[in-house]
Amino acid sequence: MTDAVRVFLVDDHALFRAGVRAELESISGGEVEIIGEAGSVAEAVAGIAKLAPAVVLLDVHMPDGGGAEVLRRVHTEQPDVVFLALSVSDAAEDVIAVIRAGARGYVTKTISSSDLVGAIKRVADGDAVFSPRLAGFVLDAFADRPGAAPISDPELDLLTPRERDVLRLLARGYAYKEIASELFISVKTVETHVSSVLRKTQLSNRYELSRWATDRRLV
Amino acid sequence: MKHPSITWDDAIVSPGADDLRVPPPARREEEENTGPPKLYRHRTGRIVGGVAGGIAEHLGVRVLWVRAVFAVLVALGGAGIAAYAMLWLFVRQESQDAPVHEDSGRGRQQAIALLVLACALAFALSNFAGPAVSRYGAPLIIVLAGAAVVWREADAAQRKRWASGVVGKGGTSGALRVAFGTLLVLGGLVLVLINGRSLGLTQFVVLAVVVALLGVAVLTLPWWLRMVRELGEERRARIRTEERAEIAAHLHDSVLQTLALIQKQSESPREVARLARGQERQLRTWLYGPDGYGRKSVPTEPGAAEGAEPDTLGAALEQAVSEVEDTFAIEVEQVAVGDCELDDRLRAAVQATREAMVNAAKHAGVRQVSLYAEVEDDAVALFVRDRGAGFDPDAVSEDRHGVADSIKGRMARNGGEVRIRTGLGEGTEVQLRMPRAVVAGR
């Protein structure tokens, strides 16, 4: 891709938006272009409709419903717009909620700028982006525990051993390239596995997945 | 833009995709606003107690229909009166600043017409119902009318209290209205008594006492209820105040102090980062921790969590991570899958993990370290990884105790295994595996 990725920034903290904008513009070398930003759900929905960005960097925690609400309102109208959740929240229920609402990835706000550029390009290319933390959440959610609910659709409700391997390495902080060489597969295959895990996370009907996220901290 | 194997359309078109979404956490407030409006008695545009208007808004129907239903219920043996009185007493009036409901003259006329019609019908029907009903019917209606006047005044008195804190200017006329209502109630009751003349003396006295008590109860009901409500409200207000004070104190002790320290230390980025990280962690625990402020659960004794020995693997690792982060000013990205009770072996494993993180902090020359912990059925796997300098394992001298004793020795003594992957310039990953003593379900 030679064109700059057109990015729209949604966060209710103006200071944070300014920081991300400055960092992305200085470090990405023209690969990423911020075409607009919004500080509220309503602004975001209007701005995305008007500017049709390729990628929306979306804060999870906002007044009036947060990132999930933006996703719900934009998603059906503009299926081509890709969302990358960016949050300080560690709370599993928030992270899983935006993923289930349709985000293509989740990274924490402490991510380095170059990694963020990488993540933006990756979701713009249609791949999924899993931070180590999200990988951990998903592994945990799909874990086979005693007393787990019956699996209604193995296609969606179970991770393959290979997908588990990939997720484990992601959680250990490995980059895609490192995962590929560790498992003797191509980077493309790693991407396919991660996308498949994302799809399962979004569509699985497993009772665990919704319940898990809410009572994770009560264990 | 090329599409991946899964497109957005898949996600949207899939049957039932909507049902699969995780419901938003219940603590979000906007969810409450999406349902039907809560049931409140209307303060403005009311005929008697504002009950019908409130129900109409709650159900989303026209107020005329609600009034008609009440009228029919009144006509059918007076059930409507009981229902209305109950709702009047137990449904709260809407607050002072609620929007004004339009009070169209026509609606008012219709309502009053309905009311009169209902009363007349009830009266007429009661004549067929038997002598007892007809004998007590008229006095009862007088009693009820009196009660309605008094209760209305009670509503108004409450409004004035909210408005000015004392009984407002309408004091005299209000008192007059209360007196009038009381008179009506008493008069009605006396009529009931007069109708009971035919009874014997003892029965008459008993009836009189009962009727008198009933009168007092009916008249004072709104005040009793209000007292109970205000007690509850006062308690809530007190809790809110205490909570606010607690938040303020916490912000002062933690955030403000840290910001002051950061300003003093602004020369040293490392120190600033350390302070900021420490504060962030503290705030996070406070907000999202097991007893955290952001949790719905009742907080335990303040300070109970601090200083206590952790009893789960996750908590122990978290403690180790925060110690290492604070001491060496690095950042540890901690990811945990599953959790379990801590036993002696796992305690040793946590110690070894801590040592591995310390090594990474001291020698790798990077600021970020990843920690991944996974609880499996029969073992716990721990990975500490950095992308730093790495080292040549063969070149490490024997007198370096860090790796040999603290990690390998500790793990070996407890039946665990250690693998170290490293190389010059390739970073280091310490892989630890400790069998679990008991295979216990989570």
XYZ file of C-alpha atoms in Angstrom:
661
model
C 0.000 0.000 0.000
C 1.533 3.232 -1.062
C -1.242 5.549 -0.003
C -1.328 6.773 3.550
C -3.856 5.028 5.751
C -6.641 7.473 6.536
C -7.210 7.372 10.255
C -9.976 8.853 12.375
C -9.323 9.337 16.076
C -12.040 8.954 18.713
C -11.245 9.673 22.333
C -12.953 11.856 24.891
C -9.633 13.216 26.147
C -8.446 16.044 23.921
C -4.985 15.832 25.425
C -4.662 12.202 24.473
C -5.895 12.867 20.923
C -3.336 15.606 20.513
C -0.610 13.283 21.793
C -1.501 10.441 19.454
C -1.807 12.807 16.504
C 1.587 14.350 17.144
C 3.272 11.009 17.635
C 1.702 9.350 14.626
C 2.494 12.267 12.370
C 6.096 12.443 13.462
C 6.858 8.741 13.405
C 4.844 7.207 10.605
C 6.632 9.045 7.808
C 3.469 9.642 5.847
C 2.199 6.101 6.135
C -0.612 7.168 8.415
C -2.684 10.288 8.007
C -5.076 11.527 10.653
C -8.024 12.975 8.792
C -10.239 13.798 11.710
C -10.993 13.319 15.332
C -13.971 13.276 17.657
C -14.501 13.571 21.367
C -17.919 12.016 21.757
C -20.045 9.222 20.393
C -22.272 11.572 18.380
C -19.344 13.501 16.911
C -17.636 10.253 16.029
C -20.657 8.821 14.235
C -21.122 12.036 12.247
C -17.412 12.421 11.473
C -16.962 8.841 10.323
C -20.022 9.091 8.100
C -18.671 12.258 6.503
C -14.994 11.419 6.103
C -15.189 7.653 5.506
C -11.801 6.844 7.027
C -10.091 3.512 6.507
C -9.342 2.974 10.177
C -10.941 4.370 13.317
C -8.851 4.448 16.474
C -11.491 4.007 19.094
C -11.406 4.660 22.812
C -13.277 2.018 24.766
C -14.307 4.233 27.645
C -16.378 7.255 26.736
C -19.540 8.843 28.035
C -22.800 7.866 26.279
C -22.002 4.250 25.690
C -18.316 4.203 24.852
C -16.601 2.703 21.843
C -19.075 -0.142 21.607
C -21.855 2.348 20.942
C -19.906 3.998 18.093
C -19.329 0.558 16.631
C -22.982 -0.369 16.844
C -24.037 2.820 15.124
C -21.465 2.938 12.360
C -20.936 -0.712 11.677
C -24.071 -1.509 9.687
C -23.916 1.726 7.696
C -20.245 1.590 6.803
C -18.993 -1.979 6.875
C -15.738 -0.940 5.198
C -14.584 1.166 8.107
C -12.248 -0.818 10.319
C -12.009 -0.240 14.053
C -8.997 -0.614 16.293
C -9.754 -0.258 19.992
C -7.247 1.720 21.982
C -7.741 1.833 25.704
C -6.223 2.069 29.135
C -8.891 -0.244 30.414
C -7.737 -3.580 31.696
C -11.243 -4.711 32.370
C -11.957 -7.863 30.426
C -15.629 -7.104 29.980
C -14.880 -3.809 28.235
C -12.315 -5.321 25.929
C -14.439 -8.319 24.996
C -17.443 -6.024 24.497
C -15.766 -3.895 21.817
C -14.356 -6.945 20.108
C -17.788 -8.568 20.085
C -19.247 -5.338 18.745
C -16.933 -5.636 15.766
C -13.520 -4.101 16.477
C -10.682 -5.703 14.515
C -8.223 -5.435 17.340
C -7.348 -4.084 20.703
C -4.173 -2.402 21.890
C -3.418 -0.655 25.146
C -2.630 3.038 25.239
C 0.880 2.345 26.486
C 1.748 0.812 23.099
C 4.792 2.368 21.475
C 4.147 4.677 18.558
C 5.893 2.477 16.031
C 3.889 -0.522 17.196
C 0.746 1.550 16.881
C 1.603 2.443 13.293
C 2.184 -1.239 12.643
C -1.140 -2.140 14.216
C -2.980 0.486 12.168
C -1.477 -0.799 8.949
C -2.300 -4.347 9.919
C -5.994 -3.697 10.553
C -6.146 -1.546 7.420
C -4.915 -4.615 5.517
C -7.787 -6.565 6.973
C -5.875 -8.493 9.625
C -6.633 -8.672 13.292
C -4.474 -7.120 15.963
C -4.239 -8.827 19.312
C -2.293 -7.257 22.120
C -0.809 -9.781 24.550
C -3.519 -8.881 27.007
C -6.348 -9.535 24.562
C -4.733 -12.833 23.609
C -4.747 -13.743 27.293
C -8.388 -12.783 27.697
C -9.440 -14.842 24.721
C -7.435 -17.878 25.831
C -9.034 -17.597 29.223
C -12.514 -17.210 27.784
C -12.174 -20.292 25.592
C -10.529 -22.385 28.300
C -12.067 -25.782 28.935
C -13.015 -25.706 32.532
C -14.900 -28.268 34.504
C -18.563 -27.405 34.293
C -18.201 -25.503 31.066
C -21.338 -25.099 29.044
C -21.937 -27.655 26.308
C -20.482 -26.685 22.999
C -23.238 -26.073 20.505
C -21.115 -25.280 17.482
C -17.595 -26.718 17.513
C -16.737 -24.592 14.509
C -17.212 -21.442 16.576
C -16.971 -22.541 20.170
C -13.587 -24.223 20.185
C -10.124 -23.010 19.348
C -7.939 -25.355 17.380
C -4.666 -26.435 19.020
C -2.809 -24.341 16.472
C -4.845 -21.259 17.270
C -4.126 -21.833 20.922
C -0.396 -22.035 20.190
C -0.525 -18.780 18.292
C -2.485 -17.060 21.035
C -0.092 -18.310 23.700
C 2.864 -16.886 21.834
C 1.017 -13.614 21.310
C 0.330 -13.479 25.031
C 4.007 -14.096 25.674
C 4.803 -10.937 23.755
C 5.945 -12.496 20.470
C 5.606 -10.579 17.236
C 3.911 -12.265 14.259
C 7.250 -12.875 12.604
C 8.641 -14.502 15.737
C 5.531 -16.647 16.070
C 5.903 -17.747 12.482
C 9.478 -18.890 12.950
C 8.695 -20.473 16.314
C 5.898 -22.592 14.856
C 7.553 -23.119 11.460
C 4.696 -21.484 9.588
C 4.438 -18.392 7.432
C 3.477 -14.982 8.728
C 0.441 -15.209 6.458
C -0.668 -18.363 8.246
C -0.235 -16.668 11.611
C -2.449 -13.869 10.365
C -5.046 -16.360 9.217
C -5.091 -18.036 12.618
C -5.446 -14.718 14.419
C -8.284 -13.627 12.122
C -10.016 -16.916 12.726
C -9.706 -16.472 16.488
C -11.139 -12.980 16.140
C -14.105 -14.345 14.237
C -14.748 -16.974 16.882
C -14.501 -14.395 19.628
C -17.031 -12.231 17.856
C -19.499 -14.904 16.908
C -19.212 -17.703 19.408
C -22.379 -18.264 21.334
C -20.576 -19.896 24.195
C -22.235 -19.094 27.449
C -18.790 -18.832 28.954
C -17.754 -15.941 26.815
C -20.295 -13.480 28.051
C -20.354 -14.719 31.583
C -16.641 -15.074 31.761
C -15.971 -11.464 30.967
C -18.204 -10.200 33.718
C -17.112 -12.449 36.541
C -13.502 -12.826 35.603
C -12.356 -10.861 38.583
C -14.497 -12.732 41.031
C -12.515 -15.941 40.645
C -8.452 -2.102 0.555
C -8.389 -5.850 0.285
C -10.635 -7.909 2.379
C -9.546 -10.635 4.745
C -11.101 -14.045 4.776
C -13.708 -12.704 7.138
C -15.466 -9.596 6.063
C -17.671 -7.250 7.908
C -20.612 -8.526 5.984
C -20.115 -11.959 7.452
C -20.322 -10.565 10.884
C -23.442 -8.642 10.166
C -25.396 -11.022 8.043
C -24.818 -14.096 10.190
C -28.102 -15.154 11.712
C -28.556 -13.994 15.217
C -25.328 -12.071 15.268
C -27.033 -9.484 17.391
C -27.917 -11.985 20.050
C -24.332 -13.023 20.410
C -23.063 -9.722 21.539
C -22.029 -9.385 25.085
C -24.594 -7.283 26.880
C -23.119 -4.033 28.088
C -22.192 -4.107 31.750
C -25.165 -3.317 33.910
C -23.448 -0.454 35.616
C -23.715 1.707 32.511
C -26.326 4.269 33.176
C -27.620 4.880 29.705
C -29.229 1.485 29.789
C -31.700 2.687 32.361
C -32.875 5.421 30.069
C -33.846 3.122 27.248
C -36.695 1.363 29.083
C -40.133 2.877 29.719
C -39.969 5.956 31.923
C -40.116 5.190 35.615
C -43.471 5.481 37.317
C -43.865 8.792 39.100
C -46.966 10.645 40.060
C -47.325 13.822 38.069
C -46.839 17.041 39.912
C -48.465 19.295 37.357
C -51.572 18.840 35.244
C -53.161 16.581 37.836
C -56.799 16.323 38.854
C -56.542 14.411 42.117
C -53.149 12.902 42.893
C -51.401 12.790 39.503
C -51.591 8.986 39.465
C -53.342 8.562 36.122
C -50.959 10.924 34.363
C -47.959 9.061 35.759
C -49.299 5.685 34.693
C -50.141 7.013 31.242
C -46.566 8.222 30.767
C -45.145 5.008 32.171
C -47.194 2.843 29.811
C -47.068 5.233 26.887
C -50.838 5.509 26.449
C -53.189 8.458 26.521
C -54.080 9.689 29.960
C -57.794 9.665 29.083
C -57.758 5.875 28.731
C -56.113 5.423 32.108
C -58.694 7.669 33.696
C -61.493 5.775 31.983
C -60.173 2.475 33.314
C -60.057 3.919 36.810
C -63.608 5.215 36.402
C -64.870 1.796 35.339
C -63.069 0.196 38.277
C -64.615 2.742 40.615
C -68.056 1.988 39.283
C -67.516 -1.744 39.756
C -67.697 -1.894 43.500
C -65.085 0.756 44.221
C -61.965 -1.282 43.428
C -60.662 1.691 41.457
C -60.743 3.842 44.561
C -58.617 1.386 46.511
C -56.187 1.025 43.600
C -55.929 4.761 43.156
C -55.366 5.331 46.877
C -52.652 2.688 47.016
C -50.854 4.135 44.006
C -51.176 7.613 45.429
C -49.544 6.520 48.657
C -46.821 4.274 47.362
C -45.753 5.855 44.094
C -43.418 8.752 44.631
C -44.214 12.146 43.280
C -41.894 13.321 40.522
C -39.213 15.735 41.547
C -39.470 19.486 41.671
C -37.650 20.107 38.404
C -39.621 17.631 36.307
C -40.974 19.078 33.061
C -44.404 20.689 33.348
C -47.177 18.555 31.936
C -49.587 20.502 29.821
C -52.911 20.996 31.488
C -55.445 21.289 28.713
C -58.817 22.548 29.842
C -60.508 19.844 27.827
C -58.568 17.057 29.459
C -59.441 18.494 32.838
C -63.133 18.665 31.974
C -63.122 15.132 30.664
C -61.379 13.918 33.796
C -63.792 15.620 36.149
C -66.742 14.379 34.137
C -65.363 10.862 34.343
C -64.861 11.201 38.069
C -68.415 12.390 38.687
C -69.792 9.755 36.375
C -67.836 7.030 38.161
C -69.024 8.181 41.582
C -72.602 8.383 40.421
C -72.422 4.968 38.835
C -70.843 3.475 41.926
C -73.565 5.018 44.015
C -76.300 3.844 41.720
C -74.937 0.339 41.483
C -74.495 0.133 45.220
C -78.223 0.653 45.629
C -78.756 -2.669 43.969
C -76.041 -4.304 45.967
C -77.998 -4.303 49.179
C -79.012 -2.093 52.049
C -75.679 -2.312 53.905
C -73.694 -0.983 50.984
C -76.118 1.770 50.195
C -76.249 2.776 53.831
C -72.502 3.174 54.115
C -71.846 4.193 50.501
C -72.526 7.905 50.805
C -70.632 8.446 54.059
C -67.688 6.482 52.661
C -67.562 8.713 49.600
C -67.513 11.739 51.891
C -64.671 10.181 53.898
C -62.720 9.462 50.755
C -63.230 12.952 49.421
C -61.936 14.352 52.708
C -58.925 12.041 52.604
C -58.201 13.138 49.051
C -58.185 16.793 50.098
C -55.817 16.099 53.002
C -53.483 13.929 50.940
C -53.318 16.524 48.221
C -52.330 19.049 50.801
C -49.649 16.648 52.021
C -48.229 16.520 48.496
C -48.265 20.289 48.326
C -46.600 20.625 51.725
C -43.811 18.354 50.546
C -43.333 20.462 47.460
C -43.030 23.586 49.548
C -40.530 21.913 51.796
C -38.376 21.130 48.801
C -38.754 24.621 47.468
C -37.904 26.639 50.533
C -37.049 24.287 53.332
C -39.840 25.597 55.547
C -43.623 25.595 55.274
C -44.154 28.112 52.566
C -46.431 31.073 52.169
C -49.492 28.974 51.478
C -49.502 28.079 55.184
C -52.867 29.531 56.106
C -54.834 28.339 53.127
C -53.063 25.003 53.345
C -54.083 24.651 56.970
C -57.634 25.582 56.009
C -57.668 22.914 53.341
C -56.354 20.326 55.777
C -59.008 21.349 58.292
C -61.680 21.066 55.617
C -60.494 17.645 54.588
C -60.358 16.523 58.189
C -63.864 17.752 58.754
C -65.059 15.853 55.714
C -63.437 12.674 56.932
C -64.811 13.084 60.445
C -68.237 13.981 59.119
C -68.278 10.922 56.930
C -67.243 8.750 59.822
C -69.900 10.261 62.056
C -72.443 9.443 59.373
C -71.214 5.869 59.416
C -71.693 5.856 63.155
C -75.158 7.305 62.918
C -76.059 4.549 60.544
C -74.878 2.125 63.172
C -77.344 3.396 65.796
C -79.347 0.274 65.668
C -76.470 -1.690 67.170
C -76.187 -2.485 70.836
C -74.203 -0.182 73.133
C -71.034 -2.282 73.364
C -70.976 -2.845 69.651
C -71.538 0.842 69.093
C -68.594 1.804 71.320
C -66.321 -0.701 69.614
C -67.412 0.574 66.221
C -66.816 4.166 67.326
C -63.296 3.392 68.513
C -62.474 1.509 65.341
C -63.879 4.286 63.199
C -61.939 6.936 65.124
C -58.692 5.018 64.769
C -59.420 4.498 61.091
C -59.960 8.218 60.664
C -56.658 9.082 62.313
C -54.868 6.454 60.232
C -56.344 7.673 56.960
C -55.546 11.287 57.732
C -51.973 10.778 58.874
C -50.958 8.127 56.361
C -49.124 10.514 54.009
C -47.025 11.886 56.852
C -46.043 8.465 58.106
C -45.038 7.394 54.653
C -43.120 10.551 54.091
C -41.271 10.100 57.330
C -40.157 6.623 56.334
C -39.112 7.870 52.907
C -37.180 10.791 54.265
C -35.320 8.548 56.653
C -34.212 6.474 53.685
C -33.338 9.541 51.676
C -31.313 10.984 54.504
C -29.383 7.771 54.803
C -28.644 7.765 51.089
C -27.527 11.373 51.198
C -25.224 10.612 54.080
C -23.688 7.674 52.248
C -23.164 9.841 49.181
C -21.450 12.514 51.206
C -19.189 10.008 52.866
C -18.343 8.499 49.523
C -17.490 11.868 48.075
C -15.267 12.654 51.015
C -13.534 9.337 50.591
C -12.853 9.966 46.909
C -11.517 13.432 47.648
C -9.261 12.090 50.368
C -8.017 9.336 48.135
C -7.278 11.665 45.235
C -5.456 13.983 47.569
C -3.352 11.278 49.169
C -2.432 9.604 45.941
C -2.787 11.554 42.741
C -2.006 15.031 44.024
C 0.984 13.824 46.005
C 2.342 12.011 42.997
C 1.857 15.016 40.747
C 3.737 17.149 43.261
C 6.559 14.620 43.329
C 6.642 14.496 39.541
C 7.005 18.253 39.362
C 9.925 18.099 41.746
C 11.565 15.261 39.856
C 10.942 16.625 36.389
C 14.683 16.571 35.678
C 14.773 12.823 35.778
C 12.553 11.099 33.226
C 13.240 7.697 34.735
C 12.035 8.784 38.124
C 8.993 10.463 36.613
C 8.120 7.297 34.762
C 8.526 5.266 37.930
C 6.268 7.588 39.905
C 3.664 7.693 37.181
C 3.630 3.935 36.865
C 3.374 3.387 40.583
C 0.505 5.821 40.783
C -1.224 4.310 37.806
C -1.102 0.882 39.372
C -2.392 2.154 42.673
C -5.252 3.965 41.013
C -6.105 0.938 38.928
C -6.237 -1.315 41.945
C -8.415 1.219 43.640
C -10.757 1.426 40.678
C -10.797 -2.047 39.224
C -9.249 -4.283 41.868
C -11.238 -7.021 43.597
C -12.451 -4.564 46.250
C -12.061 -1.670 43.872
C -14.125 1.417 43.744
C -15.382 0.668 40.243
C -16.720 -2.710 41.375
C -20.260 -3.048 42.495
C -19.410 -5.224 45.440
C -19.356 -3.868 48.937
C -15.846 -2.744 49.755
C -14.154 -4.600 52.545
C -12.365 -2.929 55.380
C -10.077 -0.282 53.938
C -6.496 -1.362 53.977
C -7.380 -5.009 54.417
C -5.963 -5.831 51.012
C -2.715 -4.016 51.570
C 0.107 -5.814 53.227
C -1.804 -9.058 53.301
C -0.046 -12.118 51.971
C -1.510 -12.934 48.556
C -3.154 -16.328 48.402
C -3.612 -16.805 44.674
C -1.081 -17.131 41.926
C -2.376 -14.078 40.090
C -2.182 -11.852 43.156
C 1.301 -13.086 44.029
C 2.536 -12.430 40.495
C 0.972 -9.012 40.514
C 2.758 -8.210 43.729
C 6.066 -9.422 42.334
C 5.531 -7.409 39.155
C 4.805 -4.217 41.033
C 7.869 -4.686 43.234
C 10.102 -5.166 40.232
C 8.524 -2.269 38.351
C 8.956 0.063 41.274
C 12.486 -0.978 42.103
C 13.937 -1.014 38.618
C 11.753 1.499 36.812
C 10.789 -0.882 34.034
C 7.416 -1.808 32.672
C 6.158 -5.353 32.895
C 3.275 -6.347 30.685
C 1.518 -9.010 32.664
C -0.893 -11.429 31.036
C -2.455 -14.218 33.026
C -4.711 -17.018 31.903
C -6.503 -18.716 34.742
C -5.651 -18.522 38.387
C -5.248 -20.939 41.252
C -4.497 -21.196 44.928
C -0.937 -20.618 45.929
C 1.004 -23.455 47.512
C 4.663 -23.774 48.480
C 5.771 -24.947 45.056
C 3.989 -22.136 43.292
C 5.358 -19.664 45.789
C 8.823 -20.829 44.784
C 7.851 -20.485 41.127
C 6.701 -16.923 41.727
C 10.004 -16.162 43.443
C 11.886 -17.586 40.467
C 9.721 -15.529 38.117
C 10.475 -12.439 40.125
C 14.182 -13.191 39.866
C 13.872 -13.622 36.108
C 12.186 -10.236 35.848
C 14.892 -8.671 38.002
C 17.544 -10.134 35.713
C 15.783 -8.755 32.690
C 15.525 -5.369 34.344
C 19.198 -5.326 35.313
C 20.881 -6.820 32.302
C 18.664 -6.639 29.246
C 18.922 -2.899 28.900
C 15.307 -2.472 27.855
C 12.413 -0.830 29.572
C 9.773 -3.392 28.824
C 9.412 -7.004 29.916
C 6.552 -9.397 29.199
C 5.239 -11.836 31.749
C 2.826 -14.539 30.724
C 1.336 -16.999 33.169
C -0.956 -19.853 32.274
C -2.590 -22.217 34.697
C -3.010 -25.605 33.073
C -4.666 -28.667 34.499
C -1.513 -30.243 35.796
C 1.020 -27.439 35.817
C 1.600 -23.731 35.790
C 3.638 -22.262 32.951
C 5.406 -18.943 33.355
C 7.274 -16.996 30.705
C 9.411 -13.939 31.246
C 10.569 -12.339 28.063
C 12.538 -9.285 27.107
C 13.844 -8.013 23.793
C 17.098 -6.822 25.230
C 20.754 -7.645 24.943
C 20.510 -11.359 25.592
C 23.580 -13.317 26.627
C 25.623 -16.336 25.769
C 24.500 -19.006 28.232
C 27.823 -20.802 28.095
C 29.754 -17.684 28.925
C 27.957 -17.014 32.196
C 30.422 -17.529 34.982
C 29.674 -19.930 37.777
C 29.709 -17.238 40.414
C 26.648 -15.551 38.952
C 24.054 -16.723 41.402
C 21.088 -15.080 39.798
C 20.252 -17.653 37.187
C 21.879 -20.672 38.809
C 20.501 -20.476 42.322
C 17.551 -18.193 42.346
C 15.902 -19.589 39.286
C 17.222 -23.014 38.364
C 17.953 -24.181 41.903
C 14.669 -22.981 43.265
C 12.659 -24.587 40.501
C 14.596 -27.865 40.617
C 14.180 -28.211 44.388
C 10.431 -27.973 43.977
C 10.123 -30.290 41.032
C 9.852 -27.653 38.342
C 11.728 -27.113 35.110
C 13.510 -24.130 33.629
C 14.411 -23.440 30.042
C 16.211 -20.350 28.921
C 16.226 -19.187 25.360
C 18.657 -16.482 24.617
C 21.446 -15.360 22.415
C 23.497 -12.210 22.081
C 21.248 -9.465 20.768
C 18.210 -11.716 20.591
C 16.632 -10.983 23.918
C 15.922 -13.565 26.560
C 13.007 -15.724 27.468
C 12.932 -17.648 30.722
C 10.401 -20.459 30.621
C 9.324 -21.920 33.918
C 7.060 -24.861 34.522
C 5.855 -25.994 37.901
C 3.574 -29.005 38.374
C 0.505 -28.378 40.447
C 0.159 -30.373 43.615
C -3.570 -30.868 43.466
C -5.507 -30.861 40.283
C -8.332 -28.689 41.448
C -11.071 -27.201 39.371
C -11.337 -23.506 39.268
